[in-house]
Amino acid sequence: MKHAAASALLLAALLLGGTARAAPMGFKDSWMAMGDFGPNWREAWVNHAFTARDAVGGGGLYMRSDDKQTTREIAELTYTRLVARWNLPHAQANVWFVGGLGGIRGNDFDGTRTLWAPGVQLDYETTRVYVAAFARLYRADGINHDYGALRAGFSFYEAEYEETQPWFIVEARRMRGLSEQVEITPMLRLINKGYFVEAGFNTDKQVRFNFMHIF
Amino acid sequence: MRTALILAAGLLASAGAQAATTKLTVNGMVCAFCAQGIEKRLGAMPETQAVYVNLGDKIVAVEAKPGQSHDVEKVRAEVKDAGYDVIKVEMVEQSVETLRAAAKAKK
């Protein structure tokens, strides 16, 4: 019963769904949903911006080691804070904090352990260039996973606000303690107002698909 | 006399068709995915007829419904709540469609 409840919570979190991609929250009073799917990493979350700088939400994450032997399942409640923003004439830079509190399960230990997971994202973007760095610590009794990701890319051309804008993005990421290999994924990103999708193949030829939607 | 009346009627119709548009220059507006908050928030104001966002020129224009006008401070606050900084506000008579067409013609 306890297992079923935990599974239901995880499933709900996966359906509802926090890591950071572009901006990890929307504008005041909006909801944002995000998903990141690949064989070794599946994540989804949703959050609600209750101020222009604060959002709360829930999310779920499934991770698997490169050798497919070790898995982690996380369900968490998240708080996202826009710590600082620089609105420049032709660019924007941000510092974000993401904090998570929830539970973690694994196939190499019994039960669910309490998890806390603080993270920071730094990003800089113009209409043609995007760079971001994200770091997050996943901490539970006996578990120390450190996640780090770097993203950089460019848009093929400047697009009107109403048009779809294609980008080329490369991400390098690693989850220390679970994967000792840096996953590098070149992706095509398409942005059309409230829709944001990315798709690509990592260097192990595994497919990757991300989406974000603000509503 | 008839010509003068037609001319006067034309001038009145033309004056009535003038739009009350608040045109803002906004810093930080580089991404359509993020800037849509501006469009949604301004579009939700009851007096709004149309909204125009131009990322390249950093312009946001919000046109009021006929006979109505926007409170500039409320417009400024909505853009701030969407996460951006307003650095200039102008009241213009062009409609959003006219501004959009002018921007396209400029390209």
mmCIF file with all atom_site columns, N, CA and C in Angstrom, chain A residues 151-204:
data_model
loop_
_atom_site.group_PDB
_atom_site.id
_atom_site.type_symbol
_atom_site.label_atom_id
_atom_site.label_alt_id
_atom_site.label_comp_id
_atom_site.label_asym_id
_atom_site.label_entity_id
_atom_site.label_seq_id
_atom_site.pdbx_PDB_ins_code
_atom_site.Cartn_x
_atom_site.Cartn_y
_atom_site.Cartn_z
_atom_site.occupancy
_atom_site.B_iso_or_equiv
_atom_site.pdbx_formal_charge
_atom_site.auth_seq_id
_atom_site.auth_comp_id
_atom_site.auth_asym_id
_atom_site.auth_atom_id
_atom_site.pdbx_PDB_model_num
ATOM 1   N N  . ARG A 1 151 ? 25.043 24.622 -21.198 1.00 0.00 ? 151 ARG A N  1
ATOM 2   C CA . ARG A 1 151 ? 24.346 24.704 -22.482 1.00 0.00 ? 151 ARG A CA 1
ATOM 3   C C  . ARG A 1 151 ? 24.804 25.945 -23.227 1.00 0.00 ? 151 ARG A C  1
ATOM 4   N N  . ALA A 1 152 ? 24.947 25.811 -24.519 1.00 0.00 ? 152 ALA A N  1
ATOM 5   C CA . ALA A 1 152 ? 25.293 26.966 -25.338 1.00 0.00 ? 152 ALA A CA 1
ATOM 6   C C  . ALA A 1 152 ? 24.727 26.737 -26.726 1.00 0.00 ? 152 ALA A C  1
ATOM 7   N N  . GLY A 1 153 ? 24.346 27.833 -27.375 1.00 0.00 ? 153 GLY A N  1
ATOM 8   C CA . GLY A 1 153 ? 23.818 27.684 -28.726 1.00 0.00 ? 153 GLY A CA 1
ATOM 9   C C  . GLY A 1 153 ? 23.548 29.007 -29.391 1.00 0.00 ? 153 GLY A C  1
ATOM 10  N N  . PHE A 1 154 ? 23.062 28.908 -30.604 1.00 0.00 ? 154 PHE A N  1
ATOM 11  C CA . PHE A 1 154 ? 22.769 30.120 -31.378 1.00 0.00 ? 154 PHE A CA 1
ATOM 12  C C  . PHE A 1 154 ? 21.514 29.880 -32.198 1.00 0.00 ? 154 PHE A C  1
ATOM 13  N N  . SER A 1 155 ? 20.850 30.961 -32.551 1.00 0.00 ? 155 SER A N  1
ATOM 14  C CA . SER A 1 155 ? 19.694 30.839 -33.440 1.00 0.00 ? 155 SER A CA 1
ATOM 15  C C  . SER A 1 155 ? 20.185 31.040 -34.876 1.00 0.00 ? 155 SER A C  1
ATOM 16  N N  . PHE A 1 156 ? 19.521 30.367 -35.788 1.00 0.00 ? 156 PHE A N  1
ATOM 17  C CA . PHE A 1 156 ? 19.949 30.432 -37.186 1.00 0.00 ? 156 PHE A CA 1
ATOM 18  C C  . PHE A 1 156 ? 19.686 31.809 -37.785 1.00 0.00 ? 156 PHE A C  1
ATOM 19  N N  . TYR A 1 157 ? 18.666 32.471 -37.294 1.00 0.00 ? 157 TYR A N  1
ATOM 20  C CA . TYR A 1 157 ? 18.357 33.827 -37.755 1.00 0.00 ? 157 TYR A CA 1
ATOM 21  C C  . TYR A 1 157 ? 17.460 34.490 -36.723 1.00 0.00 ? 157 TYR A C  1
ATOM 22  N N  . GLU A 1 158 ? 17.362 35.804 -36.845 1.00 0.00 ? 158 GLU A N  1
ATOM 23  C CA . GLU A 1 158 ? 16.494 36.541 -35.938 1.00 0.00 ? 158 GLU A CA 1
ATOM 24  C C  . GLU A 1 158 ? 15.061 36.394 -36.438 1.00 0.00 ? 158 GLU A C  1
ATOM 25  N N  . ALA A 1 159 ? 14.163 36.061 -35.583 1.00 0.00 ? 159 ALA A N  1
ATOM 26  C CA . ALA A 1 159 ? 12.778 35.829 -36.014 1.00 0.00 ? 159 ALA A CA 1
ATOM 27  C C  . ALA A 1 159 ? 11.855 36.884 -35.418 1.00 0.00 ? 159 ALA A C  1
ATOM 28  N N  . GLU A 1 160 ? 10.755 37.095 -36.118 1.00 0.00 ? 160 GLU A N  1
ATOM 29  C CA . GLU A 1 160 ? 9.710  37.949 -35.554 1.00 0.00 ? 160 GLU A CA 1
ATOM 30  C C  . GLU A 1 160 ? 9.106  37.246 -34.349 1.00 0.00 ? 160 GLU A C  1
ATOM 31  N N  . TYR A 1 161 ? 8.485  38.017 -33.499 1.00 0.00 ? 161 TYR A N  1
ATOM 32  C CA . TYR A 1 161 ? 7.873  37.461 -32.290 1.00 0.00 ? 161 TYR A CA 1
ATOM 33  C C  . TYR A 1 161 ? 6.849  36.367 -32.621 1.00 0.00 ? 161 TYR A C  1
ATOM 34  N N  . GLU A 1 162 ? 6.117  36.561 -33.707 1.00 0.00 ? 162 GLU A N  1
ATOM 35  C CA . GLU A 1 162 ? 5.057  35.597 -34.053 1.00 0.00 ? 162 GLU A CA 1
ATOM 36  C C  . GLU A 1 162 ? 5.593  34.365 -34.782 1.00 0.00 ? 162 GLU A C  1
ATOM 37  N N  . GLU A 1 163 ? 6.845  34.407 -35.216 1.00 0.00 ? 163 GLU A N  1
ATOM 38  C CA . GLU A 1 163 ? 7.383  33.309 -36.021 1.00 0.00 ? 163 GLU A CA 1
ATOM 39  C C  . GLU A 1 163 ? 8.080  32.254 -35.150 1.00 0.00 ? 163 GLU A C  1
ATOM 40  N N  . THR A 1 164 ? 8.199  31.072 -35.724 1.00 0.00 ? 164 THR A N  1
ATOM 41  C CA . THR A 1 164 ? 8.962  30.023 -35.048 1.00 0.00 ? 164 THR A CA 1
ATOM 42  C C  . THR A 1 164 ? 10.452 30.284 -35.256 1.00 0.00 ? 164 THR A C  1
ATOM 43  N N  . GLN A 1 165 ? 11.205 30.240 -34.150 1.00 0.00 ? 165 GLN A N  1
ATOM 44  C CA . GLN A 1 165 ? 12.651 30.498 -34.247 1.00 0.00 ? 165 GLN A CA 1
ATOM 45  C C  . GLN A 1 165 ? 13.429 29.216 -33.963 1.00 0.00 ? 165 GLN A C  1
ATOM 46  N N  . PRO A 1 166 ? 14.229 28.764 -34.922 1.00 0.00 ? 166 PRO A N  1
ATOM 47  C CA . PRO A 1 166 ? 15.048 27.563 -34.699 1.00 0.00 ? 166 PRO A CA 1
ATOM 48  C C  . PRO A 1 166 ? 16.408 27.908 -34.085 1.00 0.00 ? 166 PRO A C  1
ATOM 49  N N  . TRP A 1 167 ? 16.864 27.081 -33.186 1.00 0.00 ? 167 TRP A N  1
ATOM 50  C CA . TRP A 1 167 ? 18.162 27.251 -32.526 1.00 0.00 ? 167 TRP A CA 1
ATOM 51  C C  . TRP A 1 167 ? 18.942 25.941 -32.617 1.00 0.00 ? 167 TRP A C  1
ATOM 52  N N  . PHE A 1 168 ? 20.254 26.061 -32.560 1.00 0.00 ? 168 PHE A N  1
ATOM 53  C CA . PHE A 1 168 ? 21.123 24.893 -32.390 1.00 0.00 ? 168 PHE A CA 1
ATOM 54  C C  . PHE A 1 168 ? 21.740 24.997 -30.997 1.00 0.00 ? 168 PHE A C  1
ATOM 55  N N  . ILE A 1 169 ? 21.502 23.989 -30.209 1.00 0.00 ? 169 ILE A N  1
ATOM 56  C CA . ILE A 1 169 ? 21.953 23.998 -28.811 1.00 0.00 ? 169 ILE A CA 1
ATOM 57  C C  . ILE A 1 169 ? 22.792 22.754 -28.539 1.00 0.00 ? 169 ILE A C  1
ATOM 58  N N  . VAL A 1 170 ? 23.866 22.914 -27.803 1.00 0.00 ? 170 VAL A N  1
ATOM 59  C CA . VAL A 1 170 ? 24.645 21.754 -27.348 1.00 0.00 ? 170 VAL A CA 1
ATOM 60  C C  . VAL A 1 170 ? 24.656 21.763 -25.822 1.00 0.00 ? 170 VAL A C  1
ATOM 61  N N  . GLU A 1 171 ? 24.343 20.614 -25.258 1.00 0.00 ? 171 GLU A N  1
ATOM 62  C CA . GLU A 1 171 ? 24.363 20.498 -23.798 1.00 0.00 ? 171 GLU A CA 1
ATOM 63  C C  . GLU A 1 171 ? 25.362 19.426 -23.370 1.00 0.00 ? 171 GLU A C  1
ATOM 64  N N  . ALA A 1 172 ? 26.112 19.737 -22.331 1.00 0.00 ? 172 ALA A N  1
ATOM 65  C CA . ALA A 1 172 ? 26.976 18.738 -21.689 1.00 0.00 ? 172 ALA A CA 1
ATOM 66  C C  . ALA A 1 172 ? 26.505 18.628 -20.247 1.00 0.00 ? 172 ALA A C  1
ATOM 67  N N  . ARG A 1 173 ? 26.220 17.426 -19.791 1.00 0.00 ? 173 ARG A N  1
ATOM 68  C CA . ARG A 1 173 ? 25.738 17.275 -18.416 1.00 0.00 ? 173 ARG A CA 1
ATOM 69  C C  . ARG A 1 173 ? 26.256 15.984 -17.784 1.00 0.00 ? 173 ARG A C  1
ATOM 70  N N  . ARG A 1 174 ? 26.223 15.981 -16.487 1.00 0.00 ? 174 ARG A N  1
ATOM 71  C CA . ARG A 1 174 ? 26.749 14.834 -15.757 1.00 0.00 ? 174 ARG A CA 1
ATOM 72  C C  . ARG A 1 174 ? 26.084 14.758 -14.389 1.00 0.00 ? 174 ARG A C  1
ATOM 73  N N  . MET A 1 175 ? 25.804 13.552 -13.944 1.00 0.00 ? 175 MET A N  1
ATOM 74  C CA . MET A 1 175 ? 25.285 13.329 -12.597 1.00 0.00 ? 175 MET A CA 1
ATOM 75  C C  . MET A 1 175 ? 26.316 12.500 -11.849 1.00 0.00 ? 175 MET A C  1
ATOM 76  N N  . ARG A 1 176 ? 27.122 13.180 -11.047 1.00 0.00 ? 176 ARG A N  1
ATOM 77  C CA . ARG A 1 176 ? 28.187 12.473 -10.332 1.00 0.00 ? 176 ARG A CA 1
ATOM 78  C C  . ARG A 1 176 ? 27.579 11.530 -9.292  1.00 0.00 ? 176 ARG A C  1
ATOM 79  N N  . GLY A 1 177 ? 28.170 10.384 -9.175  1.00 0.00 ? 177 GLY A N  1
ATOM 80  C CA . GLY A 1 177 ? 27.663 9.391  -8.226  1.00 0.00 ? 177 GLY A CA 1
ATOM 81  C C  . GLY A 1 177 ? 26.711 8.418  -8.869  1.00 0.00 ? 177 GLY A C  1
ATOM 82  N N  . LEU A 1 178 ? 26.250 8.749  -10.066 1.00 0.00 ? 178 LEU A N  1
ATOM 83  C CA . LEU A 1 178 ? 25.378 7.823  -10.783 1.00 0.00 ? 178 LEU A CA 1
ATOM 84  C C  . LEU A 1 178 ? 25.949 7.563  -12.182 1.00 0.00 ? 178 LEU A C  1
ATOM 85  N N  . SER A 1 179 ? 26.436 8.616  -12.796 1.00 0.00 ? 179 SER A N  1
ATOM 86  C CA . SER A 1 179 ? 27.061 8.470  -14.098 1.00 0.00 ? 179 SER A CA 1
ATOM 87  C C  . SER A 1 179 ? 28.400 9.196  -14.061 1.00 0.00 ? 179 SER A C  1
ATOM 88  N N  . GLU A 1 180 ? 29.441 8.501  -14.425 1.00 0.00 ? 180 GLU A N  1
ATOM 89  C CA . GLU A 1 180 ? 30.763 9.131  -14.453 1.00 0.00 ? 180 GLU A CA 1
ATOM 90  C C  . GLU A 1 180 ? 31.094 9.639  -15.846 1.00 0.00 ? 180 GLU A C  1
ATOM 91  N N  . GLN A 1 181 ? 30.108 9.564  -16.733 1.00 0.00 ? 181 GLN A N  1
ATOM 92  C CA . GLN A 1 181 ? 30.351 9.977  -18.111 1.00 0.00 ? 181 GLN A CA 1
ATOM 93  C C  . GLN A 1 181 ? 29.620 11.285 -18.381 1.00 0.00 ? 181 GLN A C  1
ATOM 94  N N  . VAL A 1 182 ? 30.251 12.174 -19.137 1.00 0.00 ? 182 VAL A N  1
ATOM 95  C CA . VAL A 1 182 ? 29.609 13.436 -19.518 1.00 0.00 ? 182 VAL A CA 1
ATOM 96  C C  . VAL A 1 182 ? 28.747 13.173 -20.753 1.00 0.00 ? 182 VAL A C  1
ATOM 97  N N  . GLU A 1 183 ? 27.465 13.447 -20.611 1.00 0.00 ? 183 GLU A N  1
ATOM 98  C CA . GLU A 1 183 ? 26.553 13.244 -21.737 1.00 0.00 ? 183 GLU A CA 1
ATOM 99  C C  . GLU A 1 183 ? 26.535 14.519 -22.587 1.00 0.00 ? 183 GLU A C  1
ATOM 100 N N  . ILE A 1 184 ? 26.857 14.404 -23.836 1.00 0.00 ? 184 ILE A N  1
ATOM 101 C CA . ILE A 1 184 ? 26.854 15.566 -24.732 1.00 0.00 ? 184 ILE A CA 1
ATOM 102 C C  . ILE A 1 184 ? 25.756 15.374 -25.769 1.00 0.00 ? 184 ILE A C  1
ATOM 103 N N  . THR A 1 185 ? 24.879 16.367 -25.850 1.00 0.00 ? 185 THR A N  1
ATOM 104 C CA . THR A 1 185 ? 23.732 16.252 -26.750 1.00 0.00 ? 185 THR A CA 1
ATOM 105 C C  . THR A 1 185 ? 23.567 17.503 -27.597 1.00 0.00 ? 185 THR A C  1
ATOM 106 N N  . PRO A 1 186 ? 23.795 17.414 -28.890 1.00 0.00 ? 186 PRO A N  1
ATOM 107 C CA . PRO A 1 186 ? 23.420 18.511 -29.784 1.00 0.00 ? 186 PRO A CA 1
ATOM 108 C C  . PRO A 1 186 ? 21.923 18.417 -30.076 1.00 0.00 ? 186 PRO A C  1
ATOM 109 N N  . MET A 1 187 ? 21.252 19.570 -30.038 1.00 0.00 ? 187 MET A N  1
ATOM 110 C CA . MET A 1 187 ? 19.799 19.543 -30.205 1.00 0.00 ? 187 MET A CA 1
ATOM 111 C C  . MET A 1 187 ? 19.315 20.678 -31.093 1.00 0.00 ? 187 MET A C  1
ATOM 112 N N  . LEU A 1 188 ? 18.213 20.424 -31.746 1.00 0.00 ? 188 LEU A N  1
ATOM 113 C CA . LEU A 1 188 ? 17.506 21.480 -32.453 1.00 0.00 ? 188 LEU A CA 1
ATOM 114 C C  . LEU A 1 188 ? 16.424 22.006 -31.509 1.00 0.00 ? 188 LEU A C  1
ATOM 115 N N  . ARG A 1 189 ? 16.407 23.310 -31.316 1.00 0.00 ? 189 ARG A N  1
ATOM 116 C CA . ARG A 1 189 ? 15.399 23.916 -30.445 1.00 0.00 ? 189 ARG A CA 1
ATOM 117 C C  . ARG A 1 189 ? 14.461 24.770 -31.298 1.00 0.00 ? 189 ARG A C  1
ATOM 118 N N  . LEU A 1 190 ? 13.179 24.626 -31.061 1.00 0.00 ? 190 LEU A N  1
ATOM 119 C CA . LEU A 1 190 ? 12.193 25.461 -31.752 1.00 0.00 ? 190 LEU A CA 1
ATOM 120 C C  . LEU A 1 190 ? 11.381 26.211 -30.714 1.00 0.00 ? 190 LEU A C  1
ATOM 121 N N  . ILE A 1 191 ? 11.266 27.534 -30.908 1.00 0.00 ? 191 ILE A N  1
ATOM 122 C CA . ILE A 1 191 ? 10.486 28.352 -29.985 1.00 0.00 ? 191 ILE A CA 1
ATOM 123 C C  . ILE A 1 191 ? 9.396  29.068 -30.766 1.00 0.00 ? 191 ILE A C  1
ATOM 124 N N  . ASN A 1 192 ? 8.188  28.900 -30.298 1.00 0.00 ? 192 ASN A N  1
ATOM 125 C CA . ASN A 1 192 ? 7.086  29.677 -30.867 1.00 0.00 ? 192 ASN A CA 1
ATOM 126 C C  . ASN A 1 192 ? 6.207  30.132 -29.712 1.00 0.00 ? 192 ASN A C  1
ATOM 127 N N  . LYS A 1 193 ? 6.396  31.368 -29.309 1.00 0.00 ? 193 LYS A N  1
ATOM 128 C CA . LYS A 1 193 ? 5.672  31.946 -28.177 1.00 0.00 ? 193 LYS A CA 1
ATOM 129 C C  . LYS A 1 193 ? 5.659  30.980 -26.988 1.00 0.00 ? 193 LYS A C  1
ATOM 130 N N  . GLY A 1 194 ? 4.497  30.402 -26.674 1.00 0.00 ? 194 GLY A N  1
ATOM 131 C CA . GLY A 1 194 ? 4.390  29.584 -25.468 1.00 0.00 ? 194 GLY A CA 1
ATOM 132 C C  . GLY A 1 194 ? 4.940  28.184 -25.598 1.00 0.00 ? 194 GLY A C  1
ATOM 133 N N  . TYR A 1 195 ? 5.433  27.835 -26.778 1.00 0.00 ? 195 TYR A N  1
ATOM 134 C CA . TYR A 1 195 ? 5.913  26.466 -26.998 1.00 0.00 ? 195 TYR A CA 1
ATOM 135 C C  . TYR A 1 195 ? 7.418  26.451 -27.203 1.00 0.00 ? 195 TYR A C  1
ATOM 136 N N  . PHE A 1 196 ? 8.057  25.512 -26.546 1.00 0.00 ? 196 PHE A N  1
ATOM 137 C CA . PHE A 1 196 ? 9.510  25.385 -26.574 1.00 0.00 ? 196 PHE A CA 1
ATOM 138 C C  . PHE A 1 196 ? 9.810  23.892 -26.639 1.00 0.00 ? 196 PHE A C  1
ATOM 139 N N  . VAL A 1 197 ? 10.407 23.451 -27.739 1.00 0.00 ? 197 VAL A N  1
ATOM 140 C CA . VAL A 1 197 ? 10.745 22.026 -27.838 1.00 0.00 ? 197 VAL A CA 1
ATOM 141 C C  . VAL A 1 197 ? 12.201 21.879 -28.276 1.00 0.00 ? 197 VAL A C  1
ATOM 142 N N  . GLU A 1 198 ? 12.818 20.821 -27.818 1.00 0.00 ? 198 GLU A N  1
ATOM 143 C CA . GLU A 1 198 ? 14.190 20.490 -28.213 1.00 0.00 ? 198 GLU A CA 1
ATOM 144 C C  . GLU A 1 198 ? 14.249 18.991 -28.486 1.00 0.00 ? 198 GLU A C  1
ATOM 145 N N  . ALA A 1 199 ? 14.994 18.628 -29.505 1.00 0.00 ? 199 ALA A N  1
ATOM 146 C CA . ALA A 1 199 ? 15.176 17.209 -29.794 1.00 0.00 ? 199 ALA A CA 1
ATOM 147 C C  . ALA A 1 199 ? 16.570 16.999 -30.360 1.00 0.00 ? 199 ALA A C  1
ATOM 148 N N  . GLY A 1 200 ? 17.135 15.862 -30.024 1.00 0.00 ? 200 GLY A N  1
ATOM 149 C CA . GLY A 1 200 ? 18.469 15.555 -30.544 1.00 0.00 ? 200 GLY A CA 1
ATOM 150 C C  . GLY A 1 200 ? 18.892 14.164 -30.121 1.00 0.00 ? 200 GLY A C  1
ATOM 151 N N  . PHE A 1 201 ? 20.121 13.827 -30.489 1.00 0.00 ? 201 PHE A N  1
ATOM 152 C CA . PHE A 1 201 ? 20.714 12.549 -30.111 1.00 0.00 ? 201 PHE A CA 1
ATOM 153 C C  . PHE A 1 201 ? 22.006 12.825 -29.364 1.00 0.00 ? 201 PHE A C  1
ATOM 154 N N  . ASN A 1 202 ? 22.203 12.125 -28.260 1.00 0.00 ? 202 ASN A N  1
ATOM 155 C CA . ASN A 1 202 ? 23.468 12.305 -27.555 1.00 0.00 ? 202 ASN A CA 1
ATOM 156 C C  . ASN A 1 202 ? 24.566 11.481 -28.234 1.00 0.00 ? 202 ASN A C  1
ATOM 157 N N  . THR A 1 203 ? 25.776 11.610 -27.719 1.00 0.00 ? 203 THR A N  1
ATOM 158 C CA . THR A 1 203 ? 26.906 10.956 -28.393 1.00 0.00 ? 203 THR A CA 1
ATOM 159 C C  . THR A 1 203 ? 26.847 9.429  -28.286 1.00 0.00 ? 203 THR A C  1
ATOM 160 N N  . ASP A 1 204 ? 25.925 8.926  -27.457 1.00 0.00 ? 204 ASP A N  1
ATOM 161 C CA . ASP A 1 204 ? 25.695 7.476  -27.418 1.00 0.00 ? 204 ASP A CA 1
ATOM 162 C C  . ASP A 1 204 ? 24.540 7.087  -28.334 1.00 0.00 ? 204 ASP A C  1
#
